[in-house]
Structures are given as C-alpha cells and as structure tokens.
PDB file of C-alpha atoms in Angstrom:
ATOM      1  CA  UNK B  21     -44.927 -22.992  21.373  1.00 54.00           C
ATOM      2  CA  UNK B  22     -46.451 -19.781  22.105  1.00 70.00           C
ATOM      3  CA  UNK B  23     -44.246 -18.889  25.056  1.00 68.00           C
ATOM      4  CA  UNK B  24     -41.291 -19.547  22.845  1.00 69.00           C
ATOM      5  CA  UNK B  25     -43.180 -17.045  20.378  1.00 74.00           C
ATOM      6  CA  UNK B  26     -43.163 -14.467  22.933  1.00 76.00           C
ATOM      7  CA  UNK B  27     -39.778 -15.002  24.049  1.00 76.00           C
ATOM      8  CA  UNK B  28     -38.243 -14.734  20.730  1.00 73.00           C
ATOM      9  CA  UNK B  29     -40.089 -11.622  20.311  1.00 80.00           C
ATOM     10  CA  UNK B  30     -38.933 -10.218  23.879  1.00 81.00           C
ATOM     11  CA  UNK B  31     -35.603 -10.811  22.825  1.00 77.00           C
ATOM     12  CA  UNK B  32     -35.891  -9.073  19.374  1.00 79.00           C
ATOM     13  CA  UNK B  33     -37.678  -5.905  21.162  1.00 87.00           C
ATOM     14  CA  UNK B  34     -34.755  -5.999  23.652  1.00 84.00           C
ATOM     15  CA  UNK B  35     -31.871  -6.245  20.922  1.00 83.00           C
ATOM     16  CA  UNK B  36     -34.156  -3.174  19.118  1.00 88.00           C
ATOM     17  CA  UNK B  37     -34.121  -1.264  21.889  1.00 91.00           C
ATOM     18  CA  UNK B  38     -30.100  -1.922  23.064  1.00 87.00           C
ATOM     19  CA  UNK B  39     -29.399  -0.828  18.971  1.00 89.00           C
ATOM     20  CA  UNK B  40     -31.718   2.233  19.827  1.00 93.00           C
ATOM     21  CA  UNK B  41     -29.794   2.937  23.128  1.00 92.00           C
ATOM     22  CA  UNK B  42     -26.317   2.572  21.834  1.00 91.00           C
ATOM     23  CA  UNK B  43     -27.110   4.949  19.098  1.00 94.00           C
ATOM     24  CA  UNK B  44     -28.394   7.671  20.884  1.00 94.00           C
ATOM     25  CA  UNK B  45     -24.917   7.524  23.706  1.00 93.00           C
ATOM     26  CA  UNK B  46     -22.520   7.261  20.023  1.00 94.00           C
ATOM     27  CA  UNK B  47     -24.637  10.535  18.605  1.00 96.00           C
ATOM     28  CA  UNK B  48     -24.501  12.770  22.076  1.00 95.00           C
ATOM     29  CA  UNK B  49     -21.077  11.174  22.952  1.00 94.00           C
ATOM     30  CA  UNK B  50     -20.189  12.121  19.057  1.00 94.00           C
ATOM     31  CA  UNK B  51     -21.046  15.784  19.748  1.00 94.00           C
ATOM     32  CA  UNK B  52     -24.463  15.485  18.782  1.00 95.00           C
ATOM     33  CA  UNK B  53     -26.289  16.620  15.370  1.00 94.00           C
ATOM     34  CA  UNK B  54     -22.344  17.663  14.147  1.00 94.00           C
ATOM     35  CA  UNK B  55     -21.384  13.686  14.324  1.00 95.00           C
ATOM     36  CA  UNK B  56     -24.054  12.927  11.977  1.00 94.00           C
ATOM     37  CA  UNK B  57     -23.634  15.889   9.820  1.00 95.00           C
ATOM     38  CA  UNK B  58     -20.158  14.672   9.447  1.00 94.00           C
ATOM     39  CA  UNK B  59     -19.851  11.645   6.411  1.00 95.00           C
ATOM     40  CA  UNK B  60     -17.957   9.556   8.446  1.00 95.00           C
ATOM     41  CA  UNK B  61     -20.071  10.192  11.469  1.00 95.00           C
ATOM     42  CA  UNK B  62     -23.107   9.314   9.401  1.00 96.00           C
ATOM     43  CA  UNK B  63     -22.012   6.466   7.805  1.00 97.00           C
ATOM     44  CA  UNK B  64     -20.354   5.334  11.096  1.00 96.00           C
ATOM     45  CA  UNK B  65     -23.781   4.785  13.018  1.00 96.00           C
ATOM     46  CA  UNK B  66     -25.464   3.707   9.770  1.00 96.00           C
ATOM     47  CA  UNK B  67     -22.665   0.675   9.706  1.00 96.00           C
ATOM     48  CA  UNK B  68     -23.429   0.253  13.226  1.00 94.00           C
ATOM     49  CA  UNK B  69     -26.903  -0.450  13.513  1.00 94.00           C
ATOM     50  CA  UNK B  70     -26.416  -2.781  10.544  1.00 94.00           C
ATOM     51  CA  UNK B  71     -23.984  -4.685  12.750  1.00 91.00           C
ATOM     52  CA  UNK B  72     -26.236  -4.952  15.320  1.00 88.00           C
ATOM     53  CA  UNK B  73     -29.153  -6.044  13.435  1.00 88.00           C
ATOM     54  CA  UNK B  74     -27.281  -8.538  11.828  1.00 87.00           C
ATOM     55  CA  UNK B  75     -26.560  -9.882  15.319  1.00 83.00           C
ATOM     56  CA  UNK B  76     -29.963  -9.697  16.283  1.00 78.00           C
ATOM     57  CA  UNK B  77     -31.292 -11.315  13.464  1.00 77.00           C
ATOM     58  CA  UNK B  78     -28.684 -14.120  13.198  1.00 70.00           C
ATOM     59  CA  UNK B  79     -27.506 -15.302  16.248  1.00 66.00           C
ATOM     60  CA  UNK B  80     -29.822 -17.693  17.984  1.00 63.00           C
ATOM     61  CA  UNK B  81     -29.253 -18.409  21.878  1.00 58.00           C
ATOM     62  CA  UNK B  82     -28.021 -21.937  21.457  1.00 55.00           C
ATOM     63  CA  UNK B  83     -29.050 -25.037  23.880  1.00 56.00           C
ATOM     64  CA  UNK B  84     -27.602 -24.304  27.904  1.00 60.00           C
ATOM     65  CA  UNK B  85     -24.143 -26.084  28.698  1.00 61.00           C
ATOM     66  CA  UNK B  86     -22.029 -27.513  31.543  1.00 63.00           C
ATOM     67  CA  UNK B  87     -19.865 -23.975  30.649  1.00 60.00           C
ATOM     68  CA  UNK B  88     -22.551 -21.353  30.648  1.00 62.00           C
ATOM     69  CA  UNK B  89     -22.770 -20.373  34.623  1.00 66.00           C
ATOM     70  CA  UNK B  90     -18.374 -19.931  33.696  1.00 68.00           C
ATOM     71  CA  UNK B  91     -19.045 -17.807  30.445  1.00 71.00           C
ATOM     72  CA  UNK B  92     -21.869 -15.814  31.176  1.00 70.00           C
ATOM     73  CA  UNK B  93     -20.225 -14.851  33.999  1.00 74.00           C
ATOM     74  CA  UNK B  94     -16.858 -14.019  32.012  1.00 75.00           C
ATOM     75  CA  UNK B  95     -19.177 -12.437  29.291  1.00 72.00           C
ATOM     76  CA  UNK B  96     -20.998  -9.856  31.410  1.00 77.00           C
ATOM     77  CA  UNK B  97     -17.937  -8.816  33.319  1.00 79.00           C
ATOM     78  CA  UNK B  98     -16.379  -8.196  29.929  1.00 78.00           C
ATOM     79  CA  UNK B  99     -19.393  -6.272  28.804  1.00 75.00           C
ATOM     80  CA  UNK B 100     -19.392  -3.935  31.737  1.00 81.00           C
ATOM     81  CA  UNK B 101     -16.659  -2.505  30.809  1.00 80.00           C
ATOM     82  CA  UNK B 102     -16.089  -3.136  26.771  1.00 78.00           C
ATOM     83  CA  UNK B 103     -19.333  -2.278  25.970  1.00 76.00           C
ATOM     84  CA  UNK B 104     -19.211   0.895  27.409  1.00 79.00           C
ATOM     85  CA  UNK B 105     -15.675   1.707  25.436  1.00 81.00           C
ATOM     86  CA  UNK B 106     -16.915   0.500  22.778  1.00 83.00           C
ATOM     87  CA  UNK B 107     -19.680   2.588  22.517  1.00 88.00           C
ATOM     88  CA  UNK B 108     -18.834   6.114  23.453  1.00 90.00           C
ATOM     89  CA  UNK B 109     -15.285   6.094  23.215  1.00 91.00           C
ATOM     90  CA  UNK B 110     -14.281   6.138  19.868  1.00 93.00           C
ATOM     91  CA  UNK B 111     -17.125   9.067  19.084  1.00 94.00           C
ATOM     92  CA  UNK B 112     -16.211  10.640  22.090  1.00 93.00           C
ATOM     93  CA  UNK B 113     -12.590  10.863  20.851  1.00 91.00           C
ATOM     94  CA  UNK B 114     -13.681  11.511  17.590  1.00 92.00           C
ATOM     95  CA  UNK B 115     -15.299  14.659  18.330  1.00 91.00           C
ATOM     96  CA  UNK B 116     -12.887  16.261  21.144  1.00 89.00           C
ATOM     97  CA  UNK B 117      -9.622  15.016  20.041  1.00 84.00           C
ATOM     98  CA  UNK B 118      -7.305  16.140  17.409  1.00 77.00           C
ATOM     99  CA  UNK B 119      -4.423  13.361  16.164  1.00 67.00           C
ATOM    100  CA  UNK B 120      -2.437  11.718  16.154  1.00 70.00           C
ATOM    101  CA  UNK B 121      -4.587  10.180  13.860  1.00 73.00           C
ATOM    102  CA  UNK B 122      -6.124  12.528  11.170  1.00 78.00           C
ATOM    103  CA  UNK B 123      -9.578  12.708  11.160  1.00 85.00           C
ATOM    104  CA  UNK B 124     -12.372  11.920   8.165  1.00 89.00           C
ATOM    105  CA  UNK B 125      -9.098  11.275   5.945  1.00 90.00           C
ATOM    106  CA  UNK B 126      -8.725   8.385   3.827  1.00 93.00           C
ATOM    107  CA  UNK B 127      -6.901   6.248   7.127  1.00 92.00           C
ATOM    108  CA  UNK B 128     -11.262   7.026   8.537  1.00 94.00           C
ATOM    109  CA  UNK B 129     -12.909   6.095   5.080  1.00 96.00           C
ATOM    110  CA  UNK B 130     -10.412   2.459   5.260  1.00 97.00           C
ATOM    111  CA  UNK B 131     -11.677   1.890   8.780  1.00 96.00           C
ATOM    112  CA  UNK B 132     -15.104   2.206   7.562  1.00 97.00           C
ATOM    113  CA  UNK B 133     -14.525  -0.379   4.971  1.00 98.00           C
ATOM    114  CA  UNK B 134     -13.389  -2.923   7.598  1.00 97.00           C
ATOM    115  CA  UNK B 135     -15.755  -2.160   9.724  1.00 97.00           C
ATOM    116  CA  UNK B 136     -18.430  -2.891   6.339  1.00 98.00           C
ATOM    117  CA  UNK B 137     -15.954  -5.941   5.503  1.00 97.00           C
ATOM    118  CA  UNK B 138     -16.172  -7.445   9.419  1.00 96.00           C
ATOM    119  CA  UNK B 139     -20.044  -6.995   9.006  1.00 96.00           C
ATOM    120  CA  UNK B 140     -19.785  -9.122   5.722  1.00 96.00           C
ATOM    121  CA  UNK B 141     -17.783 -11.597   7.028  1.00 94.00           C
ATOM    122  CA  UNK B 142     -20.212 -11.990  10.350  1.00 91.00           C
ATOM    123  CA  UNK B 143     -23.323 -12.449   8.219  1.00 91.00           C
ATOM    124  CA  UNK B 144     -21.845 -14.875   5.512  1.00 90.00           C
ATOM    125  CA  UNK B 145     -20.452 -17.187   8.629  1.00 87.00           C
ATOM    126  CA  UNK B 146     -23.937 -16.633  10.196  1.00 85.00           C
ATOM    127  CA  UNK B 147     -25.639 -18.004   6.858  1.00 86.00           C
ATOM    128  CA  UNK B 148     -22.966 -20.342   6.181  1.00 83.00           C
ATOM    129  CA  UNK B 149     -24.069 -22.092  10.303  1.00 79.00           C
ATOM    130  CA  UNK B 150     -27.836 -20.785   9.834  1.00 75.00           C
ATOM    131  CA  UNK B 151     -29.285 -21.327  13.311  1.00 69.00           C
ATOM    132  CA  UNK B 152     -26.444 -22.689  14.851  1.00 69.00           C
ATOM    133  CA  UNK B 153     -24.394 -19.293  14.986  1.00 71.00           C
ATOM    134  CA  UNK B 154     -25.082 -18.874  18.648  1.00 65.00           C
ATOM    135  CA  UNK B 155     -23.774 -16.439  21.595  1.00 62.00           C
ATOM    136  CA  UNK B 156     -23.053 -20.610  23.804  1.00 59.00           C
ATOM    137  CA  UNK B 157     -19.725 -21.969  22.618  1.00 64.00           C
ATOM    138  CA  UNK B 158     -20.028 -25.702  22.515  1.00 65.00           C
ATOM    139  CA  UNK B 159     -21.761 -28.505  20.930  1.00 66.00           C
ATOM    140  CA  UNK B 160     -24.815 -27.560  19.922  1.00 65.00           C
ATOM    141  CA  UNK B 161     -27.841 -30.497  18.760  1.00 69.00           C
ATOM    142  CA  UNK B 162     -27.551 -30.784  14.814  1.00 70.00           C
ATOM    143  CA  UNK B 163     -23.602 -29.071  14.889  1.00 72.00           C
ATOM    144  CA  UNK B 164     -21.591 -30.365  11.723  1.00 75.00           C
ATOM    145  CA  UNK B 165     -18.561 -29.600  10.722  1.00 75.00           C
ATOM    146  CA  UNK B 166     -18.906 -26.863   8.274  1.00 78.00           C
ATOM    147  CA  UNK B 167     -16.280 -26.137   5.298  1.00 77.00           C
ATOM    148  CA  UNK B 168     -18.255 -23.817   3.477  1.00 79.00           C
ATOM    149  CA  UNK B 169     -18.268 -20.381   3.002  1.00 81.00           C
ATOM    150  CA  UNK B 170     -15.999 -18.241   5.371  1.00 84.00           C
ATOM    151  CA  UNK B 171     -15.396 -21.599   7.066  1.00 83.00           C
ATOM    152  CA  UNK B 172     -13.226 -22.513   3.692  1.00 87.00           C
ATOM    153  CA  UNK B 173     -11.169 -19.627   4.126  1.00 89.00           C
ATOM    154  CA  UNK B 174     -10.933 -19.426   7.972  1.00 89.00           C
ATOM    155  CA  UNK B 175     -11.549 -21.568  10.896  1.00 86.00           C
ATOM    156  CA  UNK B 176     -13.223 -18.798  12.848  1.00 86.00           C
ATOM    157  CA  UNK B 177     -15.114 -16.232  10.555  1.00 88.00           C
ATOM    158  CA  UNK B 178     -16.765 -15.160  13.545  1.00 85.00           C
ATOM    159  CA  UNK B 179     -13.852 -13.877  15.494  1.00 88.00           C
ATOM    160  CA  UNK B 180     -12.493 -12.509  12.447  1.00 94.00           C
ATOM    161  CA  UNK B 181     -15.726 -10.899  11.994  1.00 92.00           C
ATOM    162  CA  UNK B 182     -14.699  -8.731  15.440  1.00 90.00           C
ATOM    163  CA  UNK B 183     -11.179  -8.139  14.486  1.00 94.00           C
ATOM    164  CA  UNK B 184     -12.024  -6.735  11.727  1.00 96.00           C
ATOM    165  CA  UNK B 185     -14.925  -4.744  12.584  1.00 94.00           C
ATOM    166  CA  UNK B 186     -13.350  -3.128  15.764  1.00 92.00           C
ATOM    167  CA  UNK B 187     -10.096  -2.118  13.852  1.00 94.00           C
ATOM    168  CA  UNK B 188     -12.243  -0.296  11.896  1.00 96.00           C
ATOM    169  CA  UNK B 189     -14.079   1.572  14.040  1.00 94.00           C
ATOM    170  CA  UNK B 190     -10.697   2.637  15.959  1.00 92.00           C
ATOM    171  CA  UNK B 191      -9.521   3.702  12.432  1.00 93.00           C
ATOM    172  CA  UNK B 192     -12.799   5.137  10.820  1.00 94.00           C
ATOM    173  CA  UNK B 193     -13.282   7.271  14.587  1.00 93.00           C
ATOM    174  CA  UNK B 194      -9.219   8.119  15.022  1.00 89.00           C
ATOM    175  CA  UNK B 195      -9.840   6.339  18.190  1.00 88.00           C
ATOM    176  CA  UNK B 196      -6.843   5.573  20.353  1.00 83.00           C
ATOM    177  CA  UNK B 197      -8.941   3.336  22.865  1.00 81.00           C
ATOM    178  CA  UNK B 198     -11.099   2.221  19.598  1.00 78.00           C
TER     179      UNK B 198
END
C-alpha cells in the first residue's frame, strides 16, 4: 500500500512539474512578461493550467492491457511532436505574427470560451466515470456502461473534450498551426 502511496504521489509531482514546464515554454515562447500582460495571454495560461490539473487530478492510469506495448508506443510518438506544437506554437504565433486572424478580438475571447467549455466537458465526463477515466483504452475492472452526464449527450465526452479545447486555443492564440 505504501509503494502505491508513493507512486501516486510521484506521478502527481511529475504532472506538477510538466504543468510548471509547459507554462514557462507558452510565457517565453509568448514573448515573455507582454503575453501575460496581455488579457488573452493571461487568461490563456490561467485556462491552461486548469486543463492540466484537471487531467492530473482525474485521470487515473487504468489496469495494463494486451494493447498497451501498441498505444504507448503510438502515444509517445504522437507526443513528440504534438506536444511540442501544442505548446509553443500557438503563443509563439501569437506574439510574432500578425493575421490573418485578428488578434485579442472577439474571434480570441470565443476561442477562450471553448477552450473553458472543452475543460468543462473533460471534468464532467471525468466525474460522470470517477476513477475509471483513464489514459488505457479498454476494459477496465468495474467498467459499466455509463449514460449519465456528458455520456447522455455524447458517446465520447472525452474526445469532444479535445476538439473543443484545441479549437480554442488555435482561435483564442490566432494560431494557424493551433
């Protein structure tokens, strides 16, 4: 029990420090103290460590599969190079491009509102699942089928969670790669 203490709490330090990380490359890719002196800079990163901690806090690991070696595979050759994009592209853009998409406008202040709106939808299908939101697609020990929450509305909150969330931060940055 105690070794699955101090893993849990490995992990969490680990997901603090990658939320830490992340937002120091979106300030200095950003332009620095101008991207948070800027609303929709500010409120950008704000929304973004909220994602993140809301991933940290609610997804759990899930129980190994036949599939993992496959996906975990497919999942950090992915994140090499999305993550990356993802993180200092659209601030980078943001601060050294001009158009075609207008920047802090009202198209920025909508993307923000996805991005808040993708957040939402993430954390009510992570309550909706509790612990069995997990980063392991498959059967998980305990899975039901859940018609609840998002899962009334849509048969994959999660992913819908994404779409959302990343077409807002293209939007809310003026991001072309975003």
């Amino acid at each position: 029990m105690a070794k699955g203490v101090v893993t849990m709490a490995a992990t969490l330090v680990g997901r603090i420090i990658f939320i830490a990380a992340t937002c120091v490359v979106i300030v200095i890719a950003g332009g620095g103290a101008r991207f948070l002196l800027r609303p929709v800079g500010a409120v950008y990163l704000a929304l973004w460590v909220l994602w993140w901690l809301a991933t940290a806090l609610g997804r759990q690991a899930g129980v190994a599969s036949a599939y993992d070696r496959t996906q975990r595979a497919g999942v950090i050759a992915l994140s090499i190079v999305s993550v990356p994009l993802l993180v200092a592209a659209p601030p980078w853009e943001y601060a050294h491009f001009t158009g075609p998409i207008p920047r802090d406008g009202p198209l920025s202040w909508f993307g923000l509102a996805l991005f808040a709106a993708g957040i939402a939808v993430q954390v009510a299908a992570m309550w909706a699942l509790r612990g069995l939101f997990t980063v392991r697609l498959g059967m998980q020990p305990g899975h039901r089928l859940v018609s609840s929450g998002p899962y009334r509305l849509v048969r994959h909150p999660g992913y819908l969670s994404y779409i959302l969330s990343l077409t807002g931060i293209g939007l809310a940055l003026s991001s072309l790669i975003g």
